[in-house]
XYZ file of C-alpha atoms in Angstrom:
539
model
C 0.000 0.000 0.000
C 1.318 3.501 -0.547
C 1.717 5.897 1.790
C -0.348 8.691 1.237
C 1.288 12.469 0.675
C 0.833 14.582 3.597
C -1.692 16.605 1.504
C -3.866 13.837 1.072
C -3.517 13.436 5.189
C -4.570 16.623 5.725
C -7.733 16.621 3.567
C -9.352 13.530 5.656
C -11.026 13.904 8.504
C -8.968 13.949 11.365
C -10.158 11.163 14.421
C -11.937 13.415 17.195
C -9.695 13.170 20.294
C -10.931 11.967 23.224
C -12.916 14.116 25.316
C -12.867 13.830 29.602
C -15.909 12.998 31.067
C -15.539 16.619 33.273
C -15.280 18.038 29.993
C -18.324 16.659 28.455
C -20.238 18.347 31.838
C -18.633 21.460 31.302
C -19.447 21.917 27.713
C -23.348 20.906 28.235
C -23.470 23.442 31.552
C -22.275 26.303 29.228
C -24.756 25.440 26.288
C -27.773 25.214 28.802
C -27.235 28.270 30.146
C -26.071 30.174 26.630
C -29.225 28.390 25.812
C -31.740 29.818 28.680
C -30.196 33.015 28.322
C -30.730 32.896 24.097
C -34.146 32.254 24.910
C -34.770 34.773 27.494
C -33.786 37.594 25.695
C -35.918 36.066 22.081
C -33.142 35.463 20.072
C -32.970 31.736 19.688
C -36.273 29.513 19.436
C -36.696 27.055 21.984
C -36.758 24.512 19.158
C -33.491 24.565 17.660
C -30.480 22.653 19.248
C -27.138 24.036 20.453
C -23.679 23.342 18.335
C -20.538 23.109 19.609
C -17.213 23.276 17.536
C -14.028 21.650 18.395
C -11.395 22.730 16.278
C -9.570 19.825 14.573
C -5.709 19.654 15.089
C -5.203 20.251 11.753
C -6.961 23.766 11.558
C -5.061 27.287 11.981
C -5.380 29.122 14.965
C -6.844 32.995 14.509
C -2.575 34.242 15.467
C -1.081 32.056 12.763
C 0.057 29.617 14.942
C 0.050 25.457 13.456
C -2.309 23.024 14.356
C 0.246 21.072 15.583
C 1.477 23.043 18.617
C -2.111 24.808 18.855
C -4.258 23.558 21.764
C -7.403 21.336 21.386
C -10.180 23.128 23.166
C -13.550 22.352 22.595
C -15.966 25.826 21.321
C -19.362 27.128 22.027
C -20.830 28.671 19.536
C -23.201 32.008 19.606
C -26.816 30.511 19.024
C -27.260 32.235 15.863
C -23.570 31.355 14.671
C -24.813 27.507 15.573
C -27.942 27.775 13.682
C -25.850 29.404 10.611
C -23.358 26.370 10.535
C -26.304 23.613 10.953
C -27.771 25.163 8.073
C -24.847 25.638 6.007
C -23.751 22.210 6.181
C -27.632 20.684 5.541
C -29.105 23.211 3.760
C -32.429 22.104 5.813
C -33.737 23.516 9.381
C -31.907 22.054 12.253
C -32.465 18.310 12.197
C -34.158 16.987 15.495
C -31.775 14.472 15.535
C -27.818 14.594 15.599
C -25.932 14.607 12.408
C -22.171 13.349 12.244
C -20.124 16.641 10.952
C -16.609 15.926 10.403
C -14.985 18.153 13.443
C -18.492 19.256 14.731
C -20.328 18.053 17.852
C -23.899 18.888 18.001
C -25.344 18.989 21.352
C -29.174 19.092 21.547
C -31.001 20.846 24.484
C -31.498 19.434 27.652
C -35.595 18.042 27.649
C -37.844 20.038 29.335
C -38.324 18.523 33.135
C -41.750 17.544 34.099
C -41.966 18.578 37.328
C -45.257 16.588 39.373
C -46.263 17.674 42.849
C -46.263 14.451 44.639
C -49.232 14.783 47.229
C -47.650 13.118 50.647
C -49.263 10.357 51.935
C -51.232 10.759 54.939
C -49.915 9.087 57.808
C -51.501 6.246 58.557
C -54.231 5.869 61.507
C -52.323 4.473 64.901
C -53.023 1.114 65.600
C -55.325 1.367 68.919
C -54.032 0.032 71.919
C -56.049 -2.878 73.461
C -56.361 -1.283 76.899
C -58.700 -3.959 79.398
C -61.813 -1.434 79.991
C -64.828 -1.830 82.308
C -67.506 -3.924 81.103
C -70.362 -1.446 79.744
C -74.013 -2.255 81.977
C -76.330 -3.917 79.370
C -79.965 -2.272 79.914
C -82.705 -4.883 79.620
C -86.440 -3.490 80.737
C -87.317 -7.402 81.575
C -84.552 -8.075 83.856
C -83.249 -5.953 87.106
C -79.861 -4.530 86.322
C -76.588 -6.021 86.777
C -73.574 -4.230 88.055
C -70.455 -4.191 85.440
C -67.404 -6.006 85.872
C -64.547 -3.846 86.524
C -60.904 -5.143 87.093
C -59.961 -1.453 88.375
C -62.496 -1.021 91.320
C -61.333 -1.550 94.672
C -64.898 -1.727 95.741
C -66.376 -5.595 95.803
C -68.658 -6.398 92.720
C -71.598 -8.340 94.869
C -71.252 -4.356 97.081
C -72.139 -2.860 94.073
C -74.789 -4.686 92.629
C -76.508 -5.154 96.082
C -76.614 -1.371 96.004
C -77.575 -0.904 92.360
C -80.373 -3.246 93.064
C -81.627 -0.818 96.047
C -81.400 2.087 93.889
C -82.879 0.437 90.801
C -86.059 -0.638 93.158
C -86.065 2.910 94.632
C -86.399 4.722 90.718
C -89.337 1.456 89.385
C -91.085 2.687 92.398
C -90.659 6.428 91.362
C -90.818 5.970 87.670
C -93.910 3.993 88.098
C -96.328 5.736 86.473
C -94.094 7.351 83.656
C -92.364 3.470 82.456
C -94.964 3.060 79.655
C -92.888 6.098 78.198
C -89.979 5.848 78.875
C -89.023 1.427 79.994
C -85.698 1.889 80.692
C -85.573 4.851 82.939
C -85.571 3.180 85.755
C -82.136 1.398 84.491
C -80.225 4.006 83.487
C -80.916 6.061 86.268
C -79.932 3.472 88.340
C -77.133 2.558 86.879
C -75.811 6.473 86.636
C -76.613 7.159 90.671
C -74.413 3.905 91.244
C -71.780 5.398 88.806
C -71.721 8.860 90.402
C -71.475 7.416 94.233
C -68.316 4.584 92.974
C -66.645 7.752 91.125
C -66.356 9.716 94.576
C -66.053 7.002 96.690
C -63.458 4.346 97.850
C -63.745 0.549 99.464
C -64.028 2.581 103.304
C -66.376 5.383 102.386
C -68.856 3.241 99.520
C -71.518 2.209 101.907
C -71.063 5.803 104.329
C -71.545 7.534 101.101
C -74.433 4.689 99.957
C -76.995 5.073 102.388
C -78.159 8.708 102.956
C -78.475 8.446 99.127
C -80.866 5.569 99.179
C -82.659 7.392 102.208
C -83.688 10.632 99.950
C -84.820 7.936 97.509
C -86.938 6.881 99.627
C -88.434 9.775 100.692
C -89.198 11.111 96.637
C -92.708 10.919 95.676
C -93.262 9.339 92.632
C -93.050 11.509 89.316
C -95.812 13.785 87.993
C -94.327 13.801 84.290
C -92.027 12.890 82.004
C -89.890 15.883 83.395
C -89.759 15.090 86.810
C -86.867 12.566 86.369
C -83.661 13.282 88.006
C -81.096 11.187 90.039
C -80.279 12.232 93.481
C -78.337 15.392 93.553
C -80.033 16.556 90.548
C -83.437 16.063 90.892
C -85.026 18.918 92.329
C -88.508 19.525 93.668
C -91.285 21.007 91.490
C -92.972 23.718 93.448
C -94.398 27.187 93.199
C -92.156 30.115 94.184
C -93.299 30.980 97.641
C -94.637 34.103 98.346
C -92.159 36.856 100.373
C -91.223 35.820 103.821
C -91.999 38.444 106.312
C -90.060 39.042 109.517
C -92.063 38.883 112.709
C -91.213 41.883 115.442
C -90.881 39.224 117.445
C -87.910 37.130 116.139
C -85.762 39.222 117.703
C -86.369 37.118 120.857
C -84.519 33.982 119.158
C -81.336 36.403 119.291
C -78.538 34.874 121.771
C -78.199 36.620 125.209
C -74.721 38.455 126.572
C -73.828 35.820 128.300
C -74.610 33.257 125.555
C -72.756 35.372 123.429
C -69.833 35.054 125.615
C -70.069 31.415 126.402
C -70.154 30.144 122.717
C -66.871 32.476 122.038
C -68.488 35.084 120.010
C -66.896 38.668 120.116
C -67.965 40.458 122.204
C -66.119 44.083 122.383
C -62.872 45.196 120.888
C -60.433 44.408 122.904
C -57.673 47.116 124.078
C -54.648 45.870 122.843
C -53.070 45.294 126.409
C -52.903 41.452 126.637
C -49.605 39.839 125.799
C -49.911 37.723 123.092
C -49.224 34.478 124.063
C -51.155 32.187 122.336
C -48.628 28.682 121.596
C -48.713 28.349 117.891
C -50.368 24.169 117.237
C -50.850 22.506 113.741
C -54.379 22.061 113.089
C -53.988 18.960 111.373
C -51.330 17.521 113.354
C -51.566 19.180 116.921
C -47.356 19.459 116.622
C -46.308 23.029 117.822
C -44.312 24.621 114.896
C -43.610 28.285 114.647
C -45.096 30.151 111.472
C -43.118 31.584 109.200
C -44.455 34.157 106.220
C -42.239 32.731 103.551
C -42.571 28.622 102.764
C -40.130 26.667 101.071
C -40.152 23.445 100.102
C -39.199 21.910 103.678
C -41.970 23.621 105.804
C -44.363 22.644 102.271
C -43.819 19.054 103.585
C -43.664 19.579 107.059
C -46.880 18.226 107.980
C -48.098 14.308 108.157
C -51.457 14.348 108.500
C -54.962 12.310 107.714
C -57.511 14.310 105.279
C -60.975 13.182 107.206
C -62.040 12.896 110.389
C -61.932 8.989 112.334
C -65.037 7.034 111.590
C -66.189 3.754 113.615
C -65.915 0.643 111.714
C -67.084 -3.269 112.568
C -65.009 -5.686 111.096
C -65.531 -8.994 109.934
C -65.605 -10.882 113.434
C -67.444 -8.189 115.120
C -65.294 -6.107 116.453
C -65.856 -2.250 116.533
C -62.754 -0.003 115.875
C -62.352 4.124 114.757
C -59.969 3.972 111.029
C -59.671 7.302 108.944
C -61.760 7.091 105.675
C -59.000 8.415 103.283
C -56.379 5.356 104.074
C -58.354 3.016 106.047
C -55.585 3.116 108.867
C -56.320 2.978 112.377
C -55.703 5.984 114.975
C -52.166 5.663 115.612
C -51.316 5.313 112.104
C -48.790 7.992 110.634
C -50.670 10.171 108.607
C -51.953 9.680 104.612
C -51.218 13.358 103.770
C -48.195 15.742 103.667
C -48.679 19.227 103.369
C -47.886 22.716 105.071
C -48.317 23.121 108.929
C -51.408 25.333 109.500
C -53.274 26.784 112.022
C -56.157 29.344 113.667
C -56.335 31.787 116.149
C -58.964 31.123 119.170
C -58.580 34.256 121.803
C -60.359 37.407 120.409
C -57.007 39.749 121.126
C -55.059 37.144 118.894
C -57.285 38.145 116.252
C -57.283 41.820 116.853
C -53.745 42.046 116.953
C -53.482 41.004 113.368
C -56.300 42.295 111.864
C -58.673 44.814 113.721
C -62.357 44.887 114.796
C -65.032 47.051 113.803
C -68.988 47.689 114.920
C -71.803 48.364 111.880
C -73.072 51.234 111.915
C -76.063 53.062 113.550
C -79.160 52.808 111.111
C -79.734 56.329 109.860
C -83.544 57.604 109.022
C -84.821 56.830 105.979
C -82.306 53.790 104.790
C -83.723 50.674 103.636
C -81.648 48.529 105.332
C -82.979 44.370 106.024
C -83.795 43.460 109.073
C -82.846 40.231 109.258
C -79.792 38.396 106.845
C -78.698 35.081 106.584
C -74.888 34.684 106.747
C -72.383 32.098 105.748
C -68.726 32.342 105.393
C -65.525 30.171 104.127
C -62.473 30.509 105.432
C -58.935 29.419 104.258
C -54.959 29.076 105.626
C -53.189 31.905 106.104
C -50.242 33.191 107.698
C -51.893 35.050 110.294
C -54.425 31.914 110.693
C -57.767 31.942 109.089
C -59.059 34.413 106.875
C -62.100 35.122 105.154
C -61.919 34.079 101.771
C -65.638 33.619 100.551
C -68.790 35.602 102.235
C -72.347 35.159 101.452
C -75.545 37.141 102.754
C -78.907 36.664 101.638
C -82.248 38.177 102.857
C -85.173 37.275 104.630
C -86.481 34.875 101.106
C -82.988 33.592 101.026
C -82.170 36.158 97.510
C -78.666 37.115 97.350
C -77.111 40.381 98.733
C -73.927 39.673 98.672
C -71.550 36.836 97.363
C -68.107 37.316 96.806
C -64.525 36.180 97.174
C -62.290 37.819 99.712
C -58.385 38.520 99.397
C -56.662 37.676 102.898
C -54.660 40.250 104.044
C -51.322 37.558 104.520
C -50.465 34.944 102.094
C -51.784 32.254 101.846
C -50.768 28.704 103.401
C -53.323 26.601 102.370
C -57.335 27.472 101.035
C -59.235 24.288 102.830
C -60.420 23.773 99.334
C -61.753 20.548 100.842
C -64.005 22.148 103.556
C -64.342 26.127 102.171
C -65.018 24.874 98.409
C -62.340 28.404 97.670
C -60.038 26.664 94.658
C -58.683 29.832 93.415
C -58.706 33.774 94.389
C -58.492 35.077 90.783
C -61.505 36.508 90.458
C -61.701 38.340 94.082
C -63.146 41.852 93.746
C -63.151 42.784 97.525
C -60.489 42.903 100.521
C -62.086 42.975 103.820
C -62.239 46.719 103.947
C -64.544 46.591 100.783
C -66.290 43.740 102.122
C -67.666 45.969 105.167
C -68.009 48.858 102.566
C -71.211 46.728 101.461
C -72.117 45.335 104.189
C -72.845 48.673 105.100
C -75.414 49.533 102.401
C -78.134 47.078 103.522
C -76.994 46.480 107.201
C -76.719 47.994 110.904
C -76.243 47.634 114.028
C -80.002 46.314 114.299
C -79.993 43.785 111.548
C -80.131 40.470 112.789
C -77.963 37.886 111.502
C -78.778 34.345 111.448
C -76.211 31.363 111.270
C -74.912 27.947 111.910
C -72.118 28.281 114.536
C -71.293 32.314 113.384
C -69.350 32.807 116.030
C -66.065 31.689 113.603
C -67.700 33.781 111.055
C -67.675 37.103 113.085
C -64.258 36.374 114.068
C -63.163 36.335 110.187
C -65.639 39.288 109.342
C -63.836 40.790 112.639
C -67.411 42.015 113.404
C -68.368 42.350 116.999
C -72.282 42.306 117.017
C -75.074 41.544 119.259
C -77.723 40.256 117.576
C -76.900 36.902 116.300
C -79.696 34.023 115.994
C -77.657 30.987 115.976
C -79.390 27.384 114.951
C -76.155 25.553 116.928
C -77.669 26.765 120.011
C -81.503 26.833 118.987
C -80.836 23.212 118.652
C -78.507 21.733 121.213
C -77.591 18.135 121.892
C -79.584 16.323 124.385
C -77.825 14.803 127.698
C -78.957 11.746 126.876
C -76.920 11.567 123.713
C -73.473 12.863 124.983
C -71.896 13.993 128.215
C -69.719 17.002 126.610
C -72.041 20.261 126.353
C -69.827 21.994 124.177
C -70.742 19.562 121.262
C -73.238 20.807 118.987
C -75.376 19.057 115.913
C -74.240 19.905 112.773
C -76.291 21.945 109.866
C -76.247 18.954 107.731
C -77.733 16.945 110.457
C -80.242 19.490 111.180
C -81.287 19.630 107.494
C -81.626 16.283 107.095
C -84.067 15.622 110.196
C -85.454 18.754 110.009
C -85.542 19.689 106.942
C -85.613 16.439 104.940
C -83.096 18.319 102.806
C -80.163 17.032 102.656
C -76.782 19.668 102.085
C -72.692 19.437 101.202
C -73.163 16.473 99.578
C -70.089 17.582 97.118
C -66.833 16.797 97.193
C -65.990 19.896 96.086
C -66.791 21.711 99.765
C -68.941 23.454 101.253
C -71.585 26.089 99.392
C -71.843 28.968 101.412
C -75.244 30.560 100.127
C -76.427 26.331 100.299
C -75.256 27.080 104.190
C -76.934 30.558 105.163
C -80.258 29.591 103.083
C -80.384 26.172 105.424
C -79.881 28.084 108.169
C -82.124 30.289 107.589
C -85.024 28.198 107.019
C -84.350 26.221 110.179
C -84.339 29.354 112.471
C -87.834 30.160 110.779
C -88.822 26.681 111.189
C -87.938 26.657 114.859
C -90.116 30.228 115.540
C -92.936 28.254 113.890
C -92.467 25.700 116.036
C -92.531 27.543 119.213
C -95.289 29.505 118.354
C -97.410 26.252 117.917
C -95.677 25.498 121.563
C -93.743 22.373 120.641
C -90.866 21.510 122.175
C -87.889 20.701 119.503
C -85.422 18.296 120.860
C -82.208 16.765 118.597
């Protein structure tokens, strides 16, 4: 074969040279973006490809310079300059596809990039937990009910159903003539009374809290409608509004003496400030002396062991009688249940003055319409400086409000009895004491008579001193024959219940004040009725 002249060499196409991968990326990075920029200024149709020109080894640089010691670099051309040359060469548009050009690489446009949102997928429900739950009561009108199994009840199941069975019995009797309308009634309501006494109640105080229920169940009459339907607690009595209660002159008779006064440790007169204070500081819950301090931290917080109810008298299984607290079910000498803050109250009048002062209503001036007789009722709550008001009610002689309102203590405060004074928070207190006998004083005087369960604590946190107080503690006292001590006295709930037939603080919550002064009101009026018709009341 001959060897061809060097002239003949040149005019073949000379073998491209191999390009670097790098390379390759660099060339199509600078076309795209020659390209987007062609196209957003117009000049170069979105449909037309982008040529690049690598200049053969053979070719003559623009300064003269060989092909042989010129470098190989790879060119982009101008848009327009690469449309020219594509036509040129085909003398057609720019194919769609690439054409092999001796020395010419044609690189097409990168495809337009579909872009699809891609909703995400919505997690996926949880997978419930099997948690063991309380069986739910099945409600037959044929068959009596039957109390639920439930694994979490400390109270015994046969307890419960003999006491579902005495309410259900109670509600067929009183849902007698309304069952044709409504067959289940008697059931449910059965089954929710049972429900609301087990949710307040634990294995010690299920049958305490049991029975007085069943007893106002058996003293409902049956229902008049399909409205009078209500479980105990709820159910209230359909009657008329009574008519105004007027105050006989003579009530004032009822009013405790001076020396009743004094004996049942009302206040009596300010006291002058001489006395020596020195009253020994004793936990009310634990009867430990401590010495108060106005700041708690955490250690005096805990400081106190105590037991959250009074002792009750229990009969155990082989007869046996003994006195265990309610809230544990331990016995008297047991270390208390509780832990909380020491706390305590003042009893000596001068104690009380010394911390907060006394002060007299005033004289009734001519022409005020002032009442002349209010029922009172007051809650009190751990300070500092003892008890302090916290909550004070007054009503009038038809037991309408006059005034109900929280009170700010003038000292912190310790502790608010939450369980006894119903107080959980003093957010919304409008009054201080000062403010509190700023109204008193526009519908009461020194000749208003105030009525009351035991107000001889409630004077000493109004830091009243008054002399006409009708208290239903002493209007009622407690026989000889049932106790020895004569300083014990009924309480109002027992009075309301025998009474009364009404039965009060029935919450958990604590006591109702205006549910207090409205009880004792009624029972003062029921005991001047009862004179009157000269019966003798004894309780």
């Amino acid at each position: 074969m001959h060897d061809l002249s060097d002239r003949t060499k040149s005019s073949l196409p000379q073998p491209l040279a191999p390009v670097h991968p790098k390379q390759k990326a660099g060339v199509r990075r600078k076309a795209e973006t020659a390209f987007a920029e062609s196209k957003i200024d117009g000049t170069f149709p979105s449909s037309h490809g982008l040529t690049a020109q690598r200049t053969s080894s053979g070719s003559s640089s623009s300064n003269g310079s060989n092909g042989s010691t010129a470098a190989k670099r790879l060119k982009v051309e101008e848009p327009s300059a690469a449309l020219a040359l594509i036509s040129s060469l085909t003398s057609q548009p720019a194919p769609k596809t690439t054409t092999a050009v001796p020395g010419v690489i044609t690189i097409r446009p990168a495809a337009s990039i579909s872009i699809r949102k891609v909703e995400p997928r919505p997690p996926s429900a949880p997978t419930p937990q099997r948690w063991r739950t309380a069986q739910q009561p099945v409600i037959r009108a044929d068959a009596p009910p039957v109390a639920p199994a439930d694994l979490h009840s400390k109270v015994p199941r046969d307890k419960r159903q003999r006491v579902l069975s005495l309410y259900y019995n109670q509600f067929k009797r009183i849902y007698a003539p309304i069952l044709s309308q409504a067959p289940t009634l008697a059931h449910e309501h059965a089954f929710k009374q049972e429900a609301a006494l087990h949710a307040k109640a634990n294995q010690y105080t299920y049958s305490p809290l049991a029975f007085p229920i069943l007893k106002n169940l058996e003293k409902r009459p049956v229902a008049t409608s399909i409205t009078d339907v209500g479980i105990d607690g709820e159910w209230a009595v359909q009657e008329e509004q009574p008519a105004a209660r007027a105050v006989p002159p003579d009530m004032v008779d009822l009013c405790l003496s001076q020396d009743q006064l004094e004996q049942n440790g009302y206040p009596t007169a300010i006291p002058n400030g001489s006395t020596a204070l020195s009253e020994s500081i004793v936990c009310e819950r634990c009867r430990k002396p401590f010495t108060p301090a106005l700041i708690q931290t955490a250690e005096t917080k805990k400081a106190c062991s105590y037991h959250d109810s009074y002792a009750r008298i229990t009969k155990a299984l082989d007869g046996q009688k003994s006195r265990v607290f309610p809230c544990c079910g331990n016995d008297l000498n047991s270390e208390g249940c509780m832990v909380g803050p020491h706390v305590y109250k003042l009893t000596s009048v001068e104690a009380h003055h010394r911390k907060i002062p006394f002060s007299y209503l005033p004289s009734p001036s001519p022409g005020a319409q002032l009442q002349p007789l209010v029922g009172c009722d007051c809650e009190m709550s751990y300070t500092t400086a003892g008890m302090e008001l916290t909550r004070v009610t007054f009503i009038d002689s038809n037991g309408d409000c006059l005034l109900d309102e929280l009170v700010r203590p003038s000292y912190p405060v310790i502790d608010l009895n939450s369980r006894w004074s119903g107080v959980t928070s003093l957010a919304e207190a409008k009054f201080d004491l000062k403010g509190v006998h700023q109204e008193m004083k526009k519908f009461m005087s020194r000749d208003t008579i105030i009525v009351g369960h035991g107000l001889e604590n409630d004077l000493l946190a109004l830091r009243l001193i008054h002399n006409k107080i009708i208290d239903t503690a002493v209007l009622f006292p407690v026989t000889a024959v049932q106790v020895t001590d004569s300083s014990r006295k009924h309480s109002l709930r027992y009075l309301a219940d025998k009474l009364l037939g009404r039965r009060i603080q029935t919450e958990a919550s604590g006591h109702d004040s205006k549910e207090d002064a409205v009880t004792a009101l009624d029972l003062a009026f029921f005991y001047y009725e009862k004179k009157r018709e000269g019966k003798i009341i004894m309780y």
